[in-house]
Amino acid sequence: MGGIMVKTVNFNISGMHCASCSIKNERSLLKLPGVKSASVNFALRKASVDYDESIVAENQIYGVIEKNGYQVIPEQASSPVVSTPGHSPEADSPGHHEMGMPADATGASLASLAAAQEVAAAKKKTIWAIACTVPVLLIAMLSLSSPFFFLGRDLTLWIQVVLSMVVIIGFGWEFHSGMVRQLRFLSANMDTLISIGTLAALIYSVVLMVLDGNGDFYFETGAVITALILLGRYFEAKSRGQASEAIEKLMQLGAKTARVLRKNQEIEIPIEQVQVGDLLVVRPGEKMPVDGKVAKGSSSVDESMLTGESMPVTKHPNDDIFGATINISGSLVMKATKVGKDTVLAQIVKMVSDAQTKKAPIQKLADTVSGIFVPIVLGIAVLTTVIWYLVTGDISQSIIPAVAVVVIACPCALGLATPTAIMVGTGLGAQRGILIKNGESLEKCKKIDVVMFDKTGTLTQGKPRVTDVLSLRQGTTTEDILKLAGSVENSSEHPLARAVVNAAKERKLAIKEVEAFKNIEGKGVKANLQRNLIIIGNSLLMKETGINLDAKARTAWDQLEGQAKTVVGVTRNKYLLGLIAIADIAKDDARDAVRQLHEQGIQTAMITGDNQKTAVAIGSQLGITTIFAQVLPQDKAEKVKGLQDQGLKVAFVGDGINDAPALVQADLGIAMGTGTDIAIEAGNIVLVKGSPMKVVESLQLARLTFKTIKQNLFWAFFYNVAALPLAAFGLLNPIIAAGAMAFSSVSVVGNSLRIKRKMRVV
């Protein structure tokens, strides 16, 4: 980075009421010297800023937001919000003093509390606003009058004046104060439109009542508009909470305390005090406190929160275990290897949070429109007033269409269209073990033509296993052969040798000590066992040691190799006893995953370092016909580029380590995670569980999310394009316009929430 000290700060912003607010804050941040990038998410009310801390300080970033008339909730309550000179953060920052938040709460807790308080306050305000509006509306609709007068005016008029002022000025104060704040900086936002519209109706009606006492009053118009918009904001806040609940649920998964072994005593401590190397006791039914390895005991563990799979996983000593997974049966002693922000759960939360904060490229158009929308609407409203007055000569006839214009305009829906869908999609993905890094990754999924799988560890188990044991000598059983081979291979660390030893142990066969063990590089091993010379190796070693393979043995050997298996002969005193076949077998769901991709019109390809014969055999088992064999790791990216040069959009699926160049080269990189490599940087999507079916699921989820974004943007644009002319031509009542405006934002969030329901059937 050439010495540049780039740092990232995330914080929440209070007081944003429409997309133009987020655009204004984002542009202001980008103008600040030292800021490298800035993203302000209207739906989350959150900002993410990358900056050079040698040029700009964090408090200066906060100061830009506050100067724009908004308020900052930092990531940590203990991190003070240092404002610009003369500004008091305690005075108008919704921090831990004003909102009653504990000083030691995390930023996420602050945001969660703020969101809950926002919903509660919006609900209370809406109920009272509606209660005061109903009498005003009934008096106007039923043309009610009273035999009583006050200051020469019908008492019902005074009831309308008082109640409408309570609603418009009192309960709608947030709109007017927001307009004033924006006016101080010669700016405008959604508050400006609502304030102008409702105050215009109220002031005109009050003036008319004072001067004349007769005519068309619009008290109910301003009151109903205010009540409907407050109702819409309540529903919107509630829906946003449902859309963004994924991170909150993830954070709640973690254990709060841990039982640590200190001097052979179990001591319960807060999770924050656990250190790497601590021995922790986890009883049945409890959550794993942090990431670590099993030190003692064995148990079944529910890892569904991590992988999305409901089947428990059996854990033995030295196996990896992860924080927040649930110990089901046996008691375990674990050794902590990762704590705090290094745990898998913390990395998942960070990845999902980053994905939800960063903007998708498709949002650029919406942001551009939202940034200029409010001034355009105000211009249309002024023009509407002038034209209607010139045509009718009646100021009353001029005000109502103008009010409808400013009320119907809704950049909120445009601002919510993309982030709410991303929030739901990425949150749902995290629950299923699919980590989508950003909105750009969603867009990359929309036109994938080919999915290229790296074979080992992706389509196959990645660990050689014994698949066949064949006896070729009368009186010798397959168990005898495996017992001999296991005893000799136990002295070797070769992966094929470990596969043989594991197979013998699984069958509970006795492993015996051998003498004069020797490894023959690339060919096999030999040793003495109970005064017998045991030789185990490939066909070349058989030939070199003069071991004869009869026709039956050769036929069996060739058949097993034709099935993409590695074959070794097991001999005793230079007599062939039998054959052992070893293979890296395909994952259970690999064939189904390939089939489903083909059914969706997506081609598949497999790339491997294996020889052509073995690669073709595995490919045929899985239904993959495009095979790239004997490819070195550094050459995989070239194979991806070769397909791209043919005009194809390629998704590459690899393990995220030696496949990094190919993951970066591909149009979409999908990294298979195993829990320990969750923070793979190369992939656009990380799959916590290495299941090929998760590839299919991730593409389906991404395409569904992107489709929802397009639907949201279409209806948001269509709504404004269609509604503004109707309002300007006087074809839309302001009250209906207010209801439609509130509904448009709620409908966008509601459409995004449909992603959850649609993915349930997948």
XYZ file of C-alpha atoms in Angstrom, residues 14 16 25 54 108 120 149 220 283 305 381 387 402 411 442 476 482 517 559 604 608 630 657 762:
24
model
C -29.589 8.348 12.967
C -31.835 9.507 7.696
C -23.752 11.714 3.497
C -2.392 9.606 8.657
C -24.219 -4.009 17.303
C -41.588 1.369 19.624
C -69.485 29.163 17.889
C -58.017 16.591 7.118
C -21.096 -30.731 28.921
C -25.659 -22.953 12.764
C -44.538 21.225 -7.441
C -49.894 26.359 -14.124
C -48.942 20.674 -5.706
C -37.111 8.237 -3.101
C -24.862 -11.424 -6.391
C -6.380 -66.001 2.686
C -5.833 -55.829 5.355
C 10.665 -51.222 7.377
C -10.606 -53.369 -13.826
C -20.014 -28.151 -15.814
C -7.558 -31.974 -11.734
C -2.871 -33.251 -15.394
C -5.890 -22.227 -0.960
C -35.385 -25.218 -2.596
